[in-house]
CSV table of C-alpha atoms in Angstrom, one decimal:
chain,number,residue,atom,x,y,z
P,99,ALA,CA,97.9,9.4,161.3
P,100,GLN,CA,94.6,11.2,160.1
P,101,LYS,CA,93.8,14.2,162.2
P,102,ILE,CA,90.3,14.4,161.0
P,103,THR,CA,88.2,10.6,160.8
P,104,GLN,CA,84.4,10.6,159.9
P,105,THR,CA,83.9,7.0,159.6
P,106,GLN,CA,80.4,7.1,158.7
P,107,PRO,CA,80.3,7.4,154.9
P,108,GLY,CA,76.9,7.2,154.6
P,109,MET,CA,73.8,7.7,157.2
P,110,PHE,CA,69.9,7.3,156.9
P,111,VAL,CA,67.6,9.2,159.2
P,112,GLN,CA,64.2,9.4,159.3
P,113,GLU,CA,62.4,12.8,159.3
P,114,LYS,CA,62.0,14.3,162.8
P,115,GLU,CA,63.8,11.6,164.1
P,116,ALA,CA,67.6,12.5,165.9
P,117,VAL,CA,70.8,11.4,164.5
P,118,THR,CA,74.2,11.3,165.6
P,119,LEU,CA,77.2,12.1,162.9
P,120,ASP,CA,81.1,11.1,164.6
P,121,CYS,CA,84.3,12.5,164.4
P,122,THR,CA,86.9,11.6,166.0
P,123,TYR,CA,90.2,13.6,165.9
P,124,ASP,CA,94.2,13.5,166.7
P,125,THR,CA,96.2,16.9,167.8
P,126,SER,CA,99.0,17.6,170.4
P,127,ASP,CA,98.3,21.5,170.2
P,128,PRO,CA,96.2,22.0,174.1
P,129,SER,CA,94.3,24.9,171.6
P,130,TYR,CA,91.8,24.0,168.8
P,131,GLY,CA,89.1,24.6,167.5
P,132,LEU,CA,86.3,21.9,166.1
P,133,PHE,CA,84.1,22.9,163.7
P,134,TRP,CA,80.5,21.1,161.8
P,135,TYR,CA,80.3,22.4,158.2
P,136,LYS,CA,77.4,21.5,155.7
P,137,GLN,CA,77.7,21.0,152.3
P,138,PRO,CA,74.3,21.0,150.3
P,139,SER,CA,75.0,19.2,146.3
P,140,SER,CA,75.3,23.6,145.8
P,141,GLY,CA,78.7,23.1,146.8
P,142,GLU,CA,78.7,25.7,149.2
P,143,MET,CA,80.3,25.0,152.4
P,144,ILE,CA,78.0,26.4,155.6
P,145,PHE,CA,79.0,26.7,158.8
P,146,LEU,CA,76.9,24.9,161.8
P,147,ILE,CA,78.7,24.8,164.8
P,148,TYR,CA,82.2,25.7,166.7
P,149,GLN,CA,83.3,24.2,170.2
P,150,GLY,CA,86.3,25.5,171.9
P,151,SER,CA,89.2,22.8,172.9
P,152,TYR,CA,88.7,24.7,176.5
P,153,ASP,CA,85.0,25.1,176.3
P,154,GLN,CA,83.3,23.6,179.5
P,155,GLN,CA,80.1,23.3,178.1
P,156,ASN,CA,79.2,21.4,174.6
P,157,ALA,CA,78.1,24.0,172.3
P,158,THR,CA,74.9,23.8,170.8
P,159,GLU,CA,73.2,26.1,167.8
P,160,GLY,CA,69.1,25.9,167.6
P,161,ARG,CA,68.9,22.0,166.1
P,162,TYR,CA,72.7,21.1,166.5
P,163,SER,CA,74.8,20.4,169.2
P,164,LEU,CA,78.1,19.1,169.0
P,165,ASN,CA,78.9,16.3,172.0
P,166,PHE,CA,82.4,17.1,172.9
P,167,GLN,CA,84.6,14.0,175.0
P,168,LYS,CA,87.7,15.7,175.3
P,169,ALA,CA,89.6,12.6,176.7
P,170,ARG,CA,88.1,10.5,173.9
P,171,LYS,CA,89.1,13.5,170.9
P,172,SER,CA,85.3,13.3,169.7
P,173,ALA,CA,83.3,15.8,168.8
P,174,ASN,CA,80.4,14.0,167.4
P,175,LEU,CA,77.3,16.3,165.1
P,176,VAL,CA,73.5,15.4,166.4
P,177,ILE,CA,70.9,17.0,164.2
P,178,SER,CA,67.6,16.9,166.5
P,179,ALA,CA,64.1,16.7,164.7
P,180,SER,CA,65.6,16.2,160.8
P,181,GLN,CA,64.4,17.8,157.9
P,182,LEU,CA,64.6,17.3,154.6
P,183,GLY,CA,66.9,20.0,154.0
P,184,ASP,CA,69.2,18.8,156.2
P,185,SER,CA,70.5,16.0,153.0
P,186,ALA,CA,73.7,17.2,152.4
P,187,MET,CA,77.1,16.5,153.0
P,188,TYR,CA,78.4,16.8,156.5
P,189,PHE,CA,82.1,17.6,157.3
P,190,CYS,CA,84.0,17.8,160.5
P,191,ALA,CA,87.5,19.6,160.5
P,192,MET,CA,89.8,21.1,163.2
P,193,ARG,CA,91.3,24.4,163.8
P,194,GLU,CA,94.9,24.1,165.2
P,195,ARG,CA,97.7,27.0,165.9
P,196,THR,CA,101.0,25.2,164.3
P,197,GLY,CA,104.4,27.2,164.2
P,198,GLY,CA,103.4,30.4,166.1
P,199,THR,CA,100.9,31.5,162.9
P,200,SER,CA,98.6,34.1,163.7
P,201,TYR,CA,95.7,31.9,161.2
P,202,GLY,CA,94.8,28.5,162.3
P,203,LYS,CA,94.8,26.0,159.9
P,204,LEU,CA,91.7,24.1,159.3
P,205,THR,CA,92.2,20.1,158.5
P,206,PHE,CA,88.6,18.5,156.8
P,207,GLY,CA,87.8,15.1,157.5
P,208,GLN,CA,86.2,12.8,154.4
P,209,GLY,CA,82.9,13.8,155.3
P,210,THR,CA,79.3,11.8,156.1
P,211,ILE,CA,76.4,12.1,153.0
P,212,LEU,CA,73.0,12.3,155.4
P,213,THR,CA,69.9,11.5,154.1
P,214,VAL,CA,66.9,12.4,155.0
P,215,HIS,CA,64.2,10.2,154.1
P,216,PRO,CA,60.4,11.7,154.7
I,170,GLU,CA,75.9,41.1,148.9
I,171,THR,CA,76.6,39.5,152.3
I,172,GLY,CA,78.8,36.8,153.0
I,173,VAL,CA,81.7,35.4,150.7
I,174,THR,CA,80.5,35.3,147.0
I,175,GLN,CA,83.2,33.9,144.3
I,176,THR,CA,82.8,34.4,140.1
I,177,PRO,CA,82.6,32.6,137.8
I,178,ARG,CA,80.2,29.9,139.2
I,179,HIS,CA,81.3,27.7,136.9
I,180,LEU,CA,84.2,28.0,134.5
I,181,VAL,CA,85.2,25.5,131.8
I,182,MET,CA,88.8,26.0,130.1
I,183,GLY,CA,90.8,24.8,127.7
I,184,MET,CA,95.0,23.9,128.9
I,185,THR,CA,96.0,27.7,127.3
I,186,ASN,CA,93.3,29.2,128.5
I,187,LYS,CA,94.3,32.3,130.7
I,188,LYS,CA,91.0,33.0,133.7
I,189,SER,CA,90.8,34.0,136.7
I,190,LEU,CA,88.4,33.4,140.0
I,191,LYS,CA,87.1,36.2,141.6
I,192,CYS,CA,86.3,36.2,145.5
I,193,GLU,CA,84.9,39.1,147.4
I,194,GLN,CA,84.3,39.1,151.3
I,195,HIS,CA,81.8,41.4,153.1
I,196,LEU,CA,82.4,40.9,156.7
I,197,GLY,CA,85.2,42.5,157.7
I,198,HIS,CA,87.4,39.7,157.8
I,199,ASN,CA,91.4,40.0,158.0
I,200,ALA,CA,92.0,36.4,156.9
I,201,MET,CA,91.6,34.4,153.3
I,202,TYR,CA,92.0,31.1,151.9
I,203,TRP,CA,91.7,29.7,148.8
I,204,TYR,CA,90.8,25.2,148.9
I,205,LYS,CA,90.9,22.6,146.7
I,206,GLN,CA,87.9,20.4,146.0
I,207,SER,CA,87.7,16.9,144.5
I,208,ALA,CA,85.9,14.4,143.4
I,209,LYS,CA,86.1,11.9,146.5
I,210,LYS,CA,89.3,13.7,148.6
I,211,PRO,CA,89.4,16.6,152.1
I,212,LEU,CA,89.3,19.9,151.3
I,213,GLU,CA,93.0,21.0,150.4
I,214,LEU,CA,93.9,24.3,151.9
I,215,MET,CA,95.7,25.6,148.8
I,216,PHE,CA,96.6,29.1,150.0
I,217,VAL,CA,96.4,32.0,152.8
I,218,TYR,CA,96.7,35.5,153.3
I,219,SER,CA,96.6,36.5,156.4
I,220,LEU,CA,96.2,41.1,156.5
I,221,GLU,CA,96.7,40.6,153.2
I,222,GLU,CA,100.4,39.1,153.7
I,223,ARG,CA,100.8,35.3,151.8
I,224,VAL,CA,101.3,33.2,154.5
I,225,GLU,CA,101.1,30.0,153.0
I,226,ASN,CA,101.4,27.6,150.2
I,227,ASN,CA,101.4,24.0,150.1
I,228,SER,CA,103.2,22.9,147.2
I,229,VAL,CA,100.7,24.2,144.7
I,230,PRO,CA,102.1,24.0,141.4
I,231,SER,CA,102.8,27.9,139.6
I,232,ARG,CA,100.2,27.1,137.1
I,233,PHE,CA,97.8,28.4,140.0
I,234,SER,CA,98.6,32.2,141.2
I,235,PRO,CA,97.4,33.8,144.2
I,236,GLU,CA,96.3,37.3,144.5
I,237,CYS,CA,94.8,39.5,147.5
I,238,PRO,CA,94.8,43.4,146.8
I,239,ASN,CA,92.9,44.2,149.8
I,240,SER,CA,91.1,42.6,152.7
I,241,SER,CA,88.0,42.0,151.0
I,242,HIS,CA,89.5,40.4,147.4
I,243,LEU,CA,91.0,37.4,146.4
I,244,PHE,CA,91.8,36.3,143.3
I,245,LEU,CA,93.2,33.0,141.7
I,246,HIS,CA,94.8,33.6,138.0
I,247,LEU,CA,95.2,30.5,136.5
I,248,HIS,CA,97.3,29.5,133.1
I,249,THR,CA,98.0,26.2,131.2
I,250,LEU,CA,96.0,24.3,133.9
I,251,GLN,CA,96.4,20.2,133.3
I,252,PRO,CA,92.4,18.0,133.4
I,253,GLU,CA,93.2,16.9,136.9
I,254,ASP,CA,93.1,20.8,138.0
I,255,SER,CA,89.3,20.1,137.4
I,256,ALA,CA,87.9,20.0,140.8
I,257,LEU,CA,85.6,23.0,143.2
I,258,TYR,CA,87.5,25.9,144.3
I,259,LEU,CA,86.2,27.2,147.5
I,260,CYS,CA,87.0,30.3,148.9
I,261,ALA,CA,86.8,31.3,152.7
I,262,SER,CA,87.1,34.3,155.0
I,263,SER,CA,88.2,34.5,158.8
I,264,LYS,CA,88.7,36.8,161.4
I,265,ILE,CA,91.9,36.3,163.3
I,266,GLY,CA,93.0,38.0,166.5
I,267,GLN,CA,93.1,38.5,170.0
I,268,GLY,CA,89.6,36.6,171.1
I,269,ALA,CA,88.8,35.3,167.6
I,270,THR,CA,87.2,32.0,166.9
I,271,ASP,CA,89.0,32.3,163.5
I,272,THR,CA,86.1,30.3,162.1
I,273,GLN,CA,86.0,30.6,158.7
I,274,TYR,CA,83.0,31.4,156.2
I,275,PHE,CA,83.1,29.7,152.6
I,276,GLY,CA,81.8,31.1,149.0
I,277,PRO,CA,79.6,29.8,147.0
I,278,GLY,CA,82.5,27.9,145.0
I,279,THR,CA,83.9,27.6,141.7
I,280,ARG,CA,83.3,24.2,139.8
I,281,LEU,CA,86.4,24.5,137.7
I,282,THR,CA,86.3,22.1,134.2
I,283,VAL,CA,89.8,21.8,132.2
I,284,LEU,CA,88.9,20.3,129.1
């Protein structure tokens, strides 16, 4: 089974509107982290937002918020007031600490291409 | 320079060449990572260095050889590559340890083409 699933290969949104990008995950690790990254056509992977599995509140960073539903194992990214510069590939990722490692293994989803129309 | 830098940004090499990719982080992190991103595939973790020790090698062919001389620098030495090795190679770093979120910050990547 895939650990991270992004079911939307592509999404379109009108400028200034909000958009939700879906992400579901699968893990048996009680302590994990969920991340969203943005990858413009230039290739750089830009960190957007982080949600820890024990965090009680949904994470927010400016126009980005993470709709964390732990029981449903979903971590959707909400972008409010979309801008043309938001057009990019968006990746959901999960960090698990397995095998007693000192670092977290990051697993990425397939990504969603977001296109913002003027 | 701030963040994570990678050089070169673009590289074209023949199958018999030897080249190296360089990554440098200016964030005071203690873990560094190499990822491969091929078209239409998720990012694949290649190597992890934690506190300058290689702690993960995900069945990467020996034609890829990592080196981490200190916590700020990471290299990926390439030799006798195959055309299917053409991809975007991303370096990342993170702060691991007590209380750290272990958020990985990425460099801009090296786009490699093997002829």
